[in-house]
Coordinates of C-alpha atoms and ligand atoms in Angstrom, one line a residue:
M19 CA -96.6 -16.2 -38.0
P20 CA -94.7 -15.4 -34.8
V21 CA -91.0 -16.5 -34.5
T22 CA -89.8 -18.6 -31.7
T23 CA -88.5 -16.7 -28.7
T24 CA -84.9 -17.8 -29.2
A25 CA -84.6 -17.1 -32.9
I26 CA -84.8 -13.3 -32.7
P27 CA -82.0 -12.6 -30.3
E28 CA -79.7 -15.0 -32.0
A29 CA -80.3 -13.5 -35.4
L30 CA -79.9 -10.0 -34.1
Q31 CA -76.7 -10.9 -32.3
I32 CA -75.2 -12.0 -35.6
T33 CA -76.2 -8.7 -37.1
Q34 CA -74.1 -6.8 -34.6
E35 CA -71.1 -7.7 -36.7
I36 CA -73.0 -6.7 -39.8
H37 CA -73.7 -3.3 -38.4
Q38 CA -70.0 -2.7 -38.5
K39 CA -70.6 -2.4 -42.3
T40 CA -67.2 -3.8 -43.3
Y41 CA -66.0 -4.7 -46.8
L42 CA -62.8 -6.2 -48.1
V43 CA -60.5 -4.4 -50.5
N44 CA -56.8 -5.0 -51.0
G45 CA -56.4 -7.2 -48.0
E46 CA -58.0 -4.8 -45.6
L47 CA -61.3 -5.0 -43.8
R48 CA -62.6 -1.4 -44.2
K49 CA -65.3 0.3 -42.3
W50 CA -68.0 1.9 -44.5
E51 CA -69.0 5.4 -43.5
G52 CA -71.3 6.2 -46.4
E53 CA -75.0 5.6 -47.3
T54 CA -76.4 2.1 -46.5
T55 CA -79.4 0.0 -47.6
P56 CA -81.4 -1.9 -45.0
V57 CA -81.6 -5.6 -45.3
I58 CA -85.1 -6.7 -44.7
S59 CA -86.3 -10.2 -44.0
T60 CA -89.9 -11.1 -45.1
I61 CA -90.0 -13.3 -41.9
S62 CA -92.0 -11.6 -39.2
S63 CA -90.6 -11.3 -35.7
T64 CA -93.9 -10.1 -34.2
E65 CA -97.4 -11.7 -33.8
E66 CA -98.9 -9.2 -36.2
Y67 CA -97.1 -9.8 -39.6
A68 CA -94.4 -7.3 -40.3
P69 CA -91.1 -7.7 -42.1
T70 CA -88.0 -7.7 -39.9
T71 CA -85.0 -5.4 -40.5
L72 CA -81.9 -7.5 -40.0
G73 CA -79.2 -5.0 -40.7
S74 CA -77.8 -2.9 -43.5
I75 CA -75.3 -3.1 -46.2
P76 CA -73.0 -0.4 -47.7
D77 CA -74.4 1.3 -50.7
M78 CA -71.2 1.4 -52.7
G79 CA -70.5 3.1 -56.0
E80 CA -67.9 3.7 -58.7
P81 CA -65.0 4.9 -56.5
E82 CA -65.1 1.7 -54.3
A83 CA -65.6 -0.5 -57.4
L84 CA -62.6 1.0 -59.1
E85 CA -60.5 0.7 -56.0
A86 CA -61.4 -3.0 -55.8
L87 CA -60.5 -3.4 -59.4
D88 CA -57.1 -1.8 -58.9
A89 CA -56.4 -4.1 -56.0
A90 CA -57.3 -7.2 -58.1
L91 CA -55.3 -5.9 -61.1
S92 CA -52.2 -5.2 -58.9
A93 CA -52.5 -8.6 -57.2
Y94 CA -52.6 -10.2 -60.6
D95 CA -50.0 -7.8 -62.1
Q96 CA -50.5 -9.2 -65.7
G97 CA -49.8 -12.7 -64.5
Q98 CA -46.6 -11.7 -62.6
G99 CA -48.2 -11.2 -59.2
V100 CA -47.5 -13.3 -56.1
W101 CA -50.8 -15.2 -56.5
P102 CA -50.7 -16.2 -60.2
T103 CA -47.1 -17.3 -59.9
M104 CA -47.4 -19.0 -56.5
K105 CA -46.6 -22.7 -56.3
V106 CA -49.5 -25.1 -56.4
K107 CA -48.9 -26.4 -52.9
D108 CA -48.8 -22.9 -51.4
R109 CA -52.1 -21.9 -53.1
V110 CA -53.6 -25.1 -51.8
E111 CA -52.5 -24.2 -48.3
C112 CA -54.2 -20.8 -48.5
M113 CA -57.4 -22.4 -49.7
E114 CA -57.3 -25.0 -46.9
A115 CA -56.8 -22.3 -44.3
F116 CA -59.8 -20.5 -45.7
V117 CA -62.2 -23.5 -45.6
K118 CA -61.1 -24.3 -42.1
R119 CA -61.9 -20.7 -41.0
M120 CA -65.2 -20.8 -42.9
E121 CA -66.3 -24.0 -41.1
Q122 CA -66.1 -22.2 -37.8
K123 CA -68.8 -19.8 -39.0
R124 CA -71.3 -22.5 -39.8
E125 CA -73.9 -21.6 -37.2
E126 CA -73.9 -17.9 -38.0
V127 CA -74.1 -18.4 -41.7
V128 CA -76.9 -20.9 -41.4
K129 CA -79.0 -18.6 -39.2
L130 CA -78.6 -15.8 -41.7
L131 CA -79.5 -18.2 -44.6
M132 CA -82.8 -18.9 -42.8
W133 CA -83.6 -15.3 -41.9
E134 CA -82.4 -13.7 -45.1
I135 CA -83.8 -16.0 -47.8
G136 CA -86.2 -18.2 -45.8
K137 CA -84.4 -21.4 -46.5
S138 CA -85.5 -24.2 -44.2
E139 CA -83.0 -25.2 -41.5
P140 CA -82.1 -28.7 -42.9
D141 CA -81.6 -27.1 -46.4
S142 CA -79.6 -24.2 -44.9
Y143 CA -77.2 -26.7 -43.2
K144 CA -77.1 -28.7 -46.4
E145 CA -76.1 -25.6 -48.4
F146 CA -73.4 -24.7 -46.0
D147 CA -72.0 -28.3 -45.7
R148 CA -72.3 -28.8 -49.5
T149 CA -70.3 -25.7 -50.1
V150 CA -67.6 -26.8 -47.7
E151 CA -67.5 -30.2 -49.4
Y152 CA -67.3 -28.4 -52.8
I153 CA -64.2 -26.5 -51.6
Y154 CA -62.5 -29.6 -50.3
D155 CA -63.3 -31.4 -53.6
T156 CA -62.0 -28.5 -55.6
I157 CA -58.7 -28.6 -53.6
E158 CA -58.4 -32.4 -54.3
D159 CA -59.2 -31.9 -58.0
Y160 CA -56.8 -29.1 -58.3
K161 CA -54.0 -31.3 -56.8
Q162 CA -55.0 -34.0 -59.3
L163 CA -54.8 -31.5 -62.1
D164 CA -51.3 -30.7 -61.1
R165 CA -50.4 -34.4 -60.8
D166 CA -51.8 -34.9 -64.4
A167 CA -49.8 -32.0 -65.6
A168 CA -46.7 -33.7 -64.4
K169 CA -47.0 -36.2 -67.3
F170 CA -44.8 -35.0 -70.2
Q171 CA -46.1 -35.5 -73.7
K172 CA -43.9 -36.3 -76.7
H173 CA -45.1 -36.0 -80.3
D174 CA -42.8 -35.9 -83.4
G175 CA -39.7 -35.4 -81.3
V176 CA -41.1 -32.5 -79.3
Y177 CA -41.8 -32.7 -75.6
A178 CA -44.4 -30.7 -73.9
H179 CA -45.2 -29.9 -70.3
I180 CA -48.8 -28.7 -70.3
R181 CA -50.4 -26.9 -67.3
R182 CA -53.4 -24.8 -66.6
G183 CA -52.8 -21.1 -66.0
P184 CA -55.1 -18.3 -64.7
L185 CA -57.0 -15.9 -66.9
G186 CA -56.7 -12.6 -65.0
V187 CA -59.3 -10.7 -63.1
V188 CA -62.7 -12.3 -62.4
L189 CA -65.8 -10.4 -61.6
C190 CA -68.1 -12.8 -59.7
L191 CA -71.8 -12.3 -59.0
G192 CA -74.0 -14.9 -57.4
P193 CA -77.7 -15.5 -57.0
Y194 CA -80.0 -15.1 -54.0
N195 CA -81.3 -18.7 -53.9
Y196 CA -78.0 -20.3 -53.3
P197 CA -76.0 -17.3 -52.0
L198 CA -73.3 -19.6 -50.7
N199 CA -73.2 -22.8 -52.8
E200 CA -73.7 -21.3 -56.2
T201 CA -71.6 -18.2 -55.6
F202 CA -68.7 -20.2 -54.2
A203 CA -68.9 -22.7 -57.1
L204 CA -67.7 -19.7 -59.1
L205 CA -65.4 -17.9 -56.7
I206 CA -63.5 -20.8 -55.3
P207 CA -62.3 -22.4 -58.6
A208 CA -61.5 -18.9 -59.9
I209 CA -59.3 -18.2 -56.9
I210 CA -57.5 -21.5 -56.7
M211 CA -56.6 -21.4 -60.4
G212 CA -54.5 -18.2 -59.7
N213 CA -57.0 -15.5 -60.8
T214 CA -57.8 -12.5 -58.7
T215 CA -61.4 -11.7 -57.9
I216 CA -64.0 -9.1 -57.2
F217 CA -67.1 -10.5 -55.7
K218 CA -70.5 -8.8 -55.1
P219 CA -73.2 -10.8 -53.3
A220 CA -76.8 -10.8 -54.5
K221 CA -79.4 -8.4 -53.0
H222 CA -80.8 -11.1 -50.8
G223 CA -78.5 -13.5 -48.9
V224 CA -75.9 -10.7 -48.6
L225 CA -75.4 -10.4 -44.8
L226 CA -74.4 -14.0 -44.5
I227 CA -71.2 -13.1 -46.4
T228 CA -70.0 -10.7 -43.7
P229 CA -69.1 -13.4 -41.1
L230 CA -66.7 -14.8 -43.8
L231 CA -64.9 -11.6 -44.6
E232 CA -62.2 -12.1 -42.1
A233 CA -61.6 -15.7 -43.3
F234 CA -61.1 -14.4 -46.8
R235 CA -58.8 -11.6 -45.6
S236 CA -56.6 -13.7 -43.5
S237 CA -56.3 -16.7 -45.9
F238 CA -55.2 -15.0 -49.1
P239 CA -52.6 -12.4 -50.2
K240 CA -53.9 -8.9 -50.5
G241 CA -56.0 -8.1 -53.5
V242 CA -56.8 -11.8 -54.4
V243 CA -60.3 -11.5 -53.1
N244 CA -62.2 -8.2 -52.9
I245 CA -65.7 -8.1 -51.6
L246 CA -68.1 -5.2 -52.3
F247 CA -71.7 -4.5 -51.5
G248 CA -74.3 -2.5 -53.3
R249 CA -76.4 -2.6 -56.4
G250 CA -75.1 -4.3 -59.5
R251 CA -75.6 -1.1 -61.6
A252 CA -73.6 0.9 -59.2
V253 CA -70.8 -1.5 -58.5
A254 CA -70.4 -4.1 -61.3
A255 CA -71.1 -1.8 -64.3
P256 CA -68.2 0.7 -63.6
I257 CA -65.8 -2.3 -63.3
M258 CA -67.0 -3.8 -66.6
K259 CA -66.7 -0.4 -68.4
T260 CA -63.0 -0.3 -67.8
G261 CA -62.5 -3.3 -70.1
K262 CA -60.0 -4.7 -67.6
V263 CA -62.0 -7.7 -66.4
D264 CA -61.0 -11.0 -68.0
V265 CA -63.9 -13.2 -66.8
L266 CA -67.5 -12.4 -66.0
A267 CA -68.7 -15.2 -63.7
L268 CA -72.4 -14.9 -63.0
I269 CA -75.2 -17.2 -61.9
G270 CA -78.5 -15.4 -62.3
N271 CA -80.5 -14.1 -65.3
S272 CA -79.5 -13.5 -68.8
K273 CA -80.8 -9.9 -68.7
S274 CA -78.1 -9.0 -66.0
A275 CA -75.5 -11.0 -67.8
N276 CA -76.1 -9.3 -71.2
A277 CA -76.3 -5.8 -69.7
L278 CA -72.9 -6.3 -68.0
Q279 CA -71.3 -7.9 -71.0
E280 CA -72.4 -5.0 -73.1
Q281 CA -70.6 -2.6 -70.8
H282 CA -67.2 -4.2 -71.6
P283 CA -65.5 -2.3 -74.4
K284 CA -63.6 -5.4 -75.5
S285 CA -66.2 -8.1 -75.0
N286 CA -64.6 -10.4 -77.5
R287 CA -61.7 -10.8 -74.9
L288 CA -64.1 -11.5 -72.1
R289 CA -64.6 -15.1 -71.0
L290 CA -68.1 -15.8 -69.8
V291 CA -68.9 -18.4 -67.1
L292 CA -72.6 -18.2 -66.8
G293 CA -75.4 -20.2 -65.2
L294 CA -78.7 -18.8 -66.3
E295 CA -82.5 -19.5 -66.5
A296 CA -84.1 -22.8 -67.1
K297 CA -87.6 -24.1 -67.6
N298 CA -87.0 -27.8 -66.9
P299 CA -90.0 -30.0 -67.8
A300 CA -91.1 -33.3 -66.4
I301 CA -92.6 -35.8 -68.8
V302 CA -94.9 -38.4 -67.2
L303 CA -95.5 -41.4 -69.4
P304 CA -98.7 -43.6 -69.0
D305 CA -96.9 -46.4 -67.3
A306 CA -95.2 -44.1 -64.7
D307 CA -95.2 -45.2 -61.1
L308 CA -97.5 -42.5 -59.8
D309 CA -96.5 -42.6 -56.1
L310 CA -92.9 -42.1 -57.0
T311 CA -93.6 -39.6 -59.7
I312 CA -95.8 -37.4 -57.5
N313 CA -93.3 -37.4 -54.7
E314 CA -90.5 -36.4 -57.2
C315 CA -92.7 -33.8 -58.8
I316 CA -93.5 -32.3 -55.5
S317 CA -89.9 -31.9 -54.5
G318 CA -88.9 -31.0 -58.0
T319 CA -91.5 -28.1 -58.3
L320 CA -91.6 -26.9 -54.7
S321 CA -88.4 -27.5 -53.0
F322 CA -87.4 -24.1 -51.7
N323 CA -90.7 -22.8 -53.0
G324 CA -89.6 -23.5 -56.6
Q325 CA -86.8 -20.9 -56.3
R326 CA -84.2 -23.1 -58.0
C327 CA -82.9 -22.8 -61.5
T328 CA -83.1 -26.7 -61.5
A329 CA -86.7 -26.7 -60.4
L330 CA -89.3 -28.5 -62.5
K331 CA -91.2 -25.6 -64.0
V332 CA -93.7 -27.3 -66.3
L333 CA -95.3 -30.8 -66.1
Y334 CA -96.3 -32.8 -69.2
V335 CA -98.6 -35.6 -68.1
H336 CA -100.0 -38.2 -70.5
E337 CA -103.7 -37.9 -71.3
D338 CA -104.5 -41.4 -70.0
I339 CA -103.3 -40.6 -66.4
K340 CA -103.7 -36.9 -66.2
D341 CA -107.0 -37.0 -64.1
E342 CA -105.5 -39.3 -61.5
F343 CA -102.2 -37.4 -61.5
L344 CA -103.9 -34.0 -61.1
K345 CA -106.1 -35.2 -58.2
R346 CA -103.4 -36.9 -56.2
F347 CA -100.7 -34.2 -57.0
S348 CA -103.1 -31.4 -56.0
E349 CA -104.0 -33.1 -52.7
K350 CA -100.3 -33.6 -52.0
V351 CA -99.6 -29.9 -52.6
D352 CA -102.3 -28.9 -50.2
S353 CA -101.0 -31.2 -47.6
L354 CA -97.6 -29.5 -47.4
K355 CA -96.7 -27.5 -44.3
F356 CA -95.9 -23.8 -44.4
G357 CA -93.8 -22.3 -41.6
N358 CA -90.7 -20.4 -40.5
P359 CA -87.5 -22.0 -41.7
W360 CA -86.4 -23.3 -38.3
E361 CA -89.7 -25.1 -37.6
K362 CA -89.6 -28.9 -37.9
G363 CA -91.0 -30.5 -41.0
V364 CA -91.8 -27.4 -43.0
N365 CA -91.9 -27.7 -46.8
L366 CA -92.9 -24.1 -47.7
T367 CA -91.3 -21.0 -46.2
P368 CA -91.6 -17.2 -46.6
L369 CA -90.5 -15.9 -50.0
P370 CA -87.6 -13.5 -49.7
E371 CA -88.5 -11.2 -52.5
P372 CA -91.3 -8.9 -51.3
G373 CA -92.7 -8.6 -54.8
K374 CA -92.9 -12.3 -55.6
P375 CA -96.5 -13.1 -54.4
A376 CA -97.8 -10.2 -56.6
Y377 CA -95.8 -11.6 -59.6
I378 CA -97.2 -15.1 -59.0
Q379 CA -100.7 -13.6 -58.8
E380 CA -100.2 -12.0 -62.2
L381 CA -99.3 -15.3 -63.7
L382 CA -102.3 -16.9 -62.2
D383 CA -104.6 -14.1 -63.4
D384 CA -103.2 -14.4 -66.9
A385 CA -103.5 -18.1 -67.0
Q386 CA -107.1 -18.1 -65.6
T387 CA -108.2 -15.5 -68.1
K388 CA -106.9 -17.7 -70.9
G389 CA -108.7 -20.8 -69.7
A390 CA -106.6 -22.6 -67.0
K391 CA -108.0 -23.6 -63.6
I392 CA -106.4 -23.8 -60.2
K393 CA -106.8 -27.5 -59.4
N394 CA -105.9 -27.5 -55.7
K395 CA -108.2 -26.0 -53.0
K396 CA -105.5 -23.8 -51.3
G397 CA -103.9 -22.7 -54.6
G398 CA -103.2 -19.0 -54.8
K399 CA -104.3 -18.1 -51.3
H400 CA -102.3 -15.2 -49.9
F401 CA -101.0 -14.6 -46.4
D402 CA -98.0 -12.7 -45.0
N403 CA -95.4 -12.6 -47.8
Y404 CA -96.7 -15.9 -49.2
I405 CA -98.9 -17.3 -51.9
W406 CA -99.9 -20.9 -51.7
P407 CA -98.6 -23.1 -54.6
A408 CA -101.2 -23.3 -57.3
V409 CA -101.5 -26.3 -59.7
L410 CA -102.7 -24.8 -63.0
Y411 CA -104.4 -26.9 -65.7
P412 CA -104.8 -26.9 -68.7
V413 CA -101.9 -24.6 -69.5
T414 CA -101.4 -23.4 -73.1
K415 CA -98.5 -21.9 -74.9
D416 CA -100.0 -18.4 -75.0
M417 CA -99.9 -18.1 -71.2
R418 CA -97.1 -16.2 -69.4
V419 CA -96.6 -19.1 -67.0
Y420 CA -95.7 -21.3 -69.9
E421 CA -93.2 -18.9 -71.3
E422 CA -91.7 -17.2 -68.2
E423 CA -89.3 -18.8 -65.6
Q424 CA -91.7 -18.4 -62.7
F425 CA -89.1 -19.2 -60.0
G426 CA -91.8 -19.5 -57.4
P427 CA -94.8 -21.6 -56.2
V428 CA -96.9 -22.1 -59.3
I429 CA -97.0 -25.3 -61.2
P430 CA -98.2 -25.3 -64.9
V431 CA -99.5 -28.7 -66.1
L432 CA -100.1 -29.7 -69.8
S433 CA -101.4 -33.0 -71.0
F434 CA -100.2 -34.8 -74.1
K435 CA -101.3 -37.7 -76.3
D436 CA -98.2 -38.0 -78.5
I437 CA -94.7 -37.8 -77.0
E438 CA -93.8 -35.6 -80.0
E439 CA -95.8 -32.8 -78.3
P440 CA -93.4 -32.2 -75.3
L441 CA -90.4 -33.0 -77.5
S442 CA -91.3 -30.3 -80.0
D443 CA -92.0 -27.8 -77.2
M444 CA -88.6 -28.5 -75.8
A445 CA -87.0 -28.1 -79.2
E446 CA -88.6 -24.7 -79.6
S447 CA -87.8 -23.6 -76.0
N448 CA -85.0 -21.0 -75.4
Y449 CA -83.8 -23.2 -72.6
G450 CA -82.1 -26.5 -72.3
Q451 CA -80.9 -27.4 -68.9
Q452 CA -82.5 -30.6 -67.7
V453 CA -85.6 -32.8 -68.0
S454 CA -87.2 -35.5 -65.8
L455 CA -88.6 -38.5 -67.5
F456 CA -91.1 -40.8 -65.6
G457 CA -92.0 -44.3 -67.0
K458 CA -91.1 -48.0 -66.9
D459 CA -91.0 -49.5 -70.4
V460 CA -87.4 -49.7 -71.5
Y461 CA -88.3 -49.8 -75.2
T462 CA -90.2 -46.5 -74.9
L463 CA -87.6 -45.0 -72.5
S464 CA -84.5 -45.9 -74.4
P465 CA -85.0 -43.9 -77.7
L466 CA -86.6 -41.1 -75.7
I467 CA -83.5 -40.7 -73.5
D468 CA -81.4 -40.4 -76.6
S469 CA -83.7 -37.7 -78.1
L470 CA -83.9 -35.8 -74.8
A471 CA -80.2 -35.8 -74.3
N472 CA -79.9 -33.8 -77.5
L473 CA -82.3 -31.2 -76.2
V474 CA -80.9 -30.7 -72.6
C475 CA -77.8 -31.5 -70.7
R476 CA -79.1 -33.9 -68.1
V477 CA -81.9 -36.5 -68.3
N478 CA -83.2 -37.5 -64.9
L479 CA -84.8 -40.9 -65.0
N480 CA -87.7 -41.3 -62.6
S481 CA -86.2 -38.5 -60.5
S482 CA -86.6 -34.8 -60.2
C483 CA -84.1 -32.4 -61.7
Q484 CA -81.2 -31.2 -59.5
R485 CA -77.7 -29.8 -59.8
G486 CA -76.0 -32.2 -57.4
P487 CA -73.9 -34.1 -56.6
D488 CA -71.6 -31.3 -57.5
V489 CA -69.1 -33.5 -59.2
Y490 CA -71.5 -34.0 -62.1
P491 CA -71.5 -31.5 -65.0
F492 CA -73.8 -28.6 -64.4
T493 CA -74.6 -26.8 -67.6
G494 CA -77.3 -26.2 -70.2
R495 CA -77.9 -25.7 -73.9
K496 CA -79.2 -22.4 -75.5
D497 CA -79.9 -19.6 -73.1
S498 CA -79.5 -21.8 -70.0
A499 CA -75.7 -21.6 -69.5
Q500 CA -72.3 -20.8 -70.9
S501 CA -69.6 -23.1 -69.6
T502 CA -69.9 -26.0 -67.2
L503 CA -69.7 -25.9 -63.5
S504 CA -68.9 -29.3 -61.9
V505 CA -65.9 -29.2 -59.5
H506 CA -63.8 -30.7 -62.3
D507 CA -65.1 -28.5 -65.1
A508 CA -65.0 -25.2 -63.2
L509 CA -61.3 -25.4 -62.7
R510 CA -61.0 -25.6 -66.5
S511 CA -63.6 -22.8 -67.0
F512 CA -61.4 -20.4 -65.0
S513 CA -58.1 -21.3 -66.7
I514 CA -56.3 -21.7 -69.9
R515 CA -53.8 -24.3 -71.1
T516 CA -50.3 -23.1 -71.4
F517 CA -47.1 -25.1 -72.0
V518 CA -43.4 -25.3 -72.3
A519 CA -42.2 -27.3 -75.3
F520 CA -38.7 -28.4 -76.1
K521 CA -37.1 -30.5 -78.8
D522 CA -35.4 -33.7 -77.7
N523 CA -31.7 -32.7 -77.9
E524 CA -28.7 -32.9 -75.7
L525 CA -28.7 -29.3 -74.5
N526 CA -32.4 -29.6 -73.5
T527 CA -31.9 -32.9 -71.7
N528 CA -29.4 -31.2 -69.4
T529 CA -31.4 -28.0 -69.0
I530 CA -34.6 -29.9 -68.2
E531 CA -32.8 -32.0 -65.6
Q532 CA -31.4 -28.9 -63.9
L533 CA -34.8 -27.1 -64.0
M534 CA -36.5 -30.1 -62.4
E535 CA -33.8 -30.3 -59.8
A536 CA -34.1 -26.6 -59.0
K537 CA -37.9 -26.9 -58.2
V538 CA -38.4 -23.2 -58.5
S539 CA -41.4 -22.9 -60.8
N540 CA -44.6 -24.8 -61.4
F541 CA -43.4 -25.7 -64.8
L542 CA -40.9 -28.6 -65.2
S543 CA -40.3 -28.8 -61.5
T544 CA -43.7 -29.9 -60.2
D545 CA -43.6 -31.8 -56.9
Y546 CA -45.3 -34.7 -58.6
I547 CA -42.6 -35.3 -61.3
L548 CA -40.7 -38.4 -60.3
Ligands
LIG145 O1 -80.6 -22.7 -58.7 C1 -79.9 -23.6 -59.1 C2 -79.2 -24.5 -58.2 O2 -78.0 -24.9 -58.8 C3 -80.0 -25.7 -57.8 O3 -79.2 -26.6 -57.2 P1 -80.0 -27.9 -56.6 O4 -80.6 -28.6 -57.8 O5 -79.0 -28.7 -55.9 O6 -81.1 -27.4 -55.8

């Protein structure tokens, strides 16, 4: 699939900056002179299919990792550094400066989102804009948190002024599918709460961070944000081994999270903020509106080729409607349009992981050997770095596609007679993020909603699963998450409640008045106290 003539020069122009191979440590943009790793897009820039080299990233190791850690530790300085002690309004000003600078990089970042991870143009703009909105919402929520903190409590003659304070040094690792939105949903609340951070982008969706390095450098005091490149093993592991990280913030898979957690010698002191795998099911009841259900299941399973933790990854369809559902759903899958991300109206785009089509093929082979059929005509066809979405039926529990989080274009379908079947599968599952429930009869839906809400954290009624809007709680039960990542909840995940208490006596009345008058600390002298 050839690219449009304008797309190549624009993308390569952006990579000029990337070729400078800069990284951010201790408030300095440093030039990397060591080994590098090429960043290769699976999108072809030639008529004959061939992956495109977009640039390269520094291949950093232990020395750089420890240098970044030292910078973050010094900036935090056991809670006494400039950043953790800074007044709320000053920290807000830094974050506002950052987001304004970030907005100026919209076009560059969006182009790299398309080239690096194959995200469609509308979805790439959406990811950028959503991230900016997330930052503005975080700022507003942080200010509200401070206004709420202004309210003194009094119980049994003891006053308390309770605030939220930082936790220390946060190691932040984001995923490739939302390299901006998901990563910044960790990084931004961690920073604004007064923590200092070390951030390493994922393997794919990494170059797009480089246009933002200067915005980070110029907006925050030195050492508050440190950005490294390289493999997780080489960069994140040495940092964890020191035992000096207070929070591991990661969106990705539990294997990486566990491996890093195990490196930490005092893991009982480590706070985990984790968004992990999911296997969200759709349950289609016999009275479901099939037009709506099929549309929602198409976007739920195949939006961004199914590479979303919130994607629908298994469909349970009632026996009475399964034939009609499978026929219409399969036709719809085959009618989707594949193309490069910037082409109008494309639904399916190149997969950024070179090994993904082969993995999907393994799942198809395994399922077919065990009795499943591919129901759509184009299902499983290979071209370039792509494999056409396959609708698999009947899927059984001994198949890999039932067990594994496929994170790609393959759709396992099971039929059921009794609602207890999907409910008991969900109860046995290691995951518990979300479910989609399709049906109309309120007397059937109502008790089901209650049951499902105890198995997952979000029940989507006649709608596909999704994270957003980002003000809603984003979390999961069992192996799907640790902590909650809405705008509101994330501020709490990256902080701890601390407070000043004082008995109601004459000395304190005078002291408190003077402290409030002096307005020198965040405690007792908050700008919001009347
Ligand atoms: O990969 C997980 C993302 O949080 C999904 O977000 P989304 O549901 O908005 O696509």
